[in-house]
Amino acid sequence: MFAAVSQLRLACAARHAASSLPAAGSQRNHFGPPSSRIAVFFRLAPIPMRTSRFFLSTLKEAPADAEVVSHKLMLRAGMIKRLAGGIYTWMPLGLRVVRKVEAIVREEMDRAGAIELSMPAVQPGELWQESGRWEKYGPELLRCKDRHQRDFVIGPTHEEVITDVVRREVKSYRQLPLHFYQIQVKFRDEIRPRFGVMRGREFLMKDGYSFHASFEDLQREYRNMFATYTRIFDRLGLKFRAVAADTGSIGGTGSHEFHVLAESGEDALAYCPQSDYAANVELAEALAPAGGRPPAGNALQKVATPGRTRCEDVADLLGVALHTTVKAIAVVLAGSEAAAGAFALILLRGDHSLNELKAQKLLGEFRFARDDEIQAALGCQPGYIGPVGISGIAVHADSSVAAMADFVCGANEAGFHLTGVNFARDLPEPTRVGDLRNVIAGDPSPDGKGRLELCRGIEVGHIFQLRKKYAEALKCSFLDEGGQSRIMEMGCYGIGVTRIVGAAIEQGHDERGIVFPAAIAPFAVCIVPMGYGKSAAVRAAADALYAELVAAGVDVLLDDRNERPGVMFAEMELIGVPHRVVVGERGLAEGRFEYKGRLDSEPRMVAMAEIGRFLQDRLCAA
């Protein structure tokens, strides 16, 4: 049946290699893998298996504390077992999926020129003290002491360790650039671990670090990693999006996140369907309204709004559009331009929400004011505060508010709001105007090529241009061509290997269980015999097909249990095997096997003589 499979396997591999290489300088952004992508079912070292020698431990129902789909299905499929909060044992079935993800990541990192190593999970605290992150990283950093009372940490990331390695080993520009990576367990002491492996404390991560003699070379490697990550997520068979992102606590300048698109995603993403623009909502720019502020048209009036503290309720009571209302958010500033404890107001349109990251960048460090502080500064309870009639208080307005006329806002009197409010006439111009809000669907794209749409995503990869943050702190330098000592430029590149498994399930599942992308399914094909222990003919045919698939390099599972058909079918669908072949006495009498793809609505009968070519076509299909 499989005489030509070895040749076909080589052809599939060649086609895959060619299809995954990017064009020179390309930086693709995909909502899904291209139609030319080849699913890799044939592994270099497939591990075929019989269920009688494997360990399947499935559940009919998920535990009550499982929250998201991936957590429920991974527990039901027996992929993971909980040991403690956010800490899981990866069972044999789950580990097979993890290893397939890991293999693709490793192959593409090696192809990109990165060099694999393995660094200790336990790190000296003095390195973190030297970098300044001993305190800054916060309680997520698990600290411990050895018997000599020396400080250590369980590594959540390895910038300090790799920088220490390079500063000891690299002395000259001739040794640069370098890019090291590892695939290793990390630990971050999440305050509230949840969602199974999606927000666990212990997880498997690919973390890579590059070192350069110039910023230009760092940018080159950053583009290389962007293309490499694109190939990785293409090969994994995931619908994903790369978005511009904030660097966060890692630091540095340029940053992109790679998100698996799923409705359950924790992150909101903004993108333009008419262009390549995409960004995390926390970073997406909200453009100032075009055309300037219209002239005042209405007189200022105070209106009764008893019990209406939300803009939505006020707009409904007054019969006006929500976008004509303005909400005032009271904050206490601690930035360089304000005395510590300075009370201020932030103004947003009623249908907009505050972007705390943008506000922090514009105003400096701040916190939300307490009710007693609002009462002391404005003489009013929250829900009715506004910018009219106040003095000595800075008012920072979002650019959309600064362009408004005749708007509605709080009157600084319980139970009342003001209508017909206008800047310059009824209150001074804002102290500062800027982008302080989250974008919404329909906003103009910052690149000027269309309108923004929103979706949700699960972050599974992140690349950073760290620049010199850690190299300077740890004095990681080299001698340039002129013999002068210079600080190295650094890049950092992470992929959540175990998180990808959960994200893939969030993206691919149905009422019967997991729908894995082909490249990372625990098995490519399952053979389900009807009455394996009772019928010699069925057993012989199933064993023969299994042996031929194994010889052809197919990752195959033979379900040789003496279970009822319904149980075997349900379990194979639950664990996400893409292709199922049923061997039964009736089919054998007709010279046929029954085939069903994981997403097929109905099975089909395939002649035994044709089953080889039939499976070949599907195993090498894009």
PDB file of C-alpha atoms in Angstrom, residues 295-304 318 324 326 386-390 405-412 416-428:
ATOM      1  CA  PRO A 295     -17.981  76.710  17.606  1.00  0.00           C
ATOM      2  CA  ALA A 296     -20.256  76.760  20.669  1.00  0.00           C
ATOM      3  CA  GLY A 297     -23.929  76.462  19.777  1.00  0.00           C
ATOM      4  CA  ASN A 298     -25.756  75.993  23.074  1.00  0.00           C
ATOM      5  CA  ALA A 299     -25.961  77.850  26.364  1.00  0.00           C
ATOM      6  CA  LEU A 300     -24.526  76.307  29.519  1.00  0.00           C
ATOM      7  CA  GLN A 301     -27.273  74.727  31.645  1.00  0.00           C
ATOM      8  CA  LYS A 302     -27.406  72.730  34.857  1.00  0.00           C
ATOM      9  CA  VAL A 303     -29.812  69.792  34.687  1.00  0.00           C
ATOM     10  CA  ALA A 304     -30.980  67.374  37.337  1.00  0.00           C
ATOM     11  CA  LEU A 318     -31.151  63.426  28.538  1.00  0.00           C
ATOM     12  CA  THR A 324     -21.481  63.911  23.411  1.00  0.00           C
ATOM     13  CA  VAL A 326     -17.488  63.666  28.941  1.00  0.00           C
ATOM     14  CA  GLY A 386     -16.434  67.694  36.152  1.00  0.00           C
ATOM     15  CA  PRO A 387     -13.912  70.330  35.017  1.00  0.00           C
ATOM     16  CA  VAL A 388     -16.164  73.430  35.187  1.00  0.00           C
ATOM     17  CA  GLY A 389     -15.735  75.919  38.038  1.00  0.00           C
ATOM     18  CA  ILE A 390     -12.617  74.423  39.568  1.00  0.00           C
ATOM     19  CA  ALA A 405     -18.252  71.516  21.734  1.00  0.00           C
ATOM     20  CA  ASP A 406     -21.562  71.623  23.612  1.00  0.00           C
ATOM     21  CA  PHE A 407     -20.738  68.539  25.649  1.00  0.00           C
ATOM     22  CA  VAL A 408     -22.250  67.121  28.835  1.00  0.00           C
ATOM     23  CA  CYS A 409     -20.222  66.684  32.038  1.00  0.00           C
ATOM     24  CA  GLY A 410     -20.597  66.529  35.807  1.00  0.00           C
ATOM     25  CA  ALA A 411     -21.569  69.724  37.660  1.00  0.00           C
ATOM     26  CA  ASN A 412     -19.563  68.972  40.834  1.00  0.00           C
ATOM     27  CA  PHE A 416     -26.637  67.339  38.621  1.00  0.00           C
ATOM     28  CA  HIS A 417     -24.808  67.555  35.295  1.00  0.00           C
ATOM     29  CA  LEU A 418     -24.037  70.417  32.909  1.00  0.00           C
ATOM     30  CA  THR A 419     -25.060  70.560  29.258  1.00  0.00           C
ATOM     31  CA  GLY A 420     -23.811  72.894  26.514  1.00  0.00           C
ATOM     32  CA  VAL A 421     -20.286  72.983  27.972  1.00  0.00           C
ATOM     33  CA  ASN A 422     -17.548  74.601  25.856  1.00  0.00           C
ATOM     34  CA  PHE A 423     -13.839  75.184  26.350  1.00  0.00           C
ATOM     35  CA  ALA A 424     -12.625  78.815  26.463  1.00  0.00           C
ATOM     36  CA  ARG A 425     -16.174  80.063  27.229  1.00  0.00           C
ATOM     37  CA  ASP A 426     -17.138  77.917  30.244  1.00  0.00           C
ATOM     38  CA  LEU A 427     -13.786  76.604  31.386  1.00  0.00           C
ATOM     39  CA  PRO A 428     -10.109  77.148  30.514  1.00  0.00           C
TER      40      PRO A 428
END
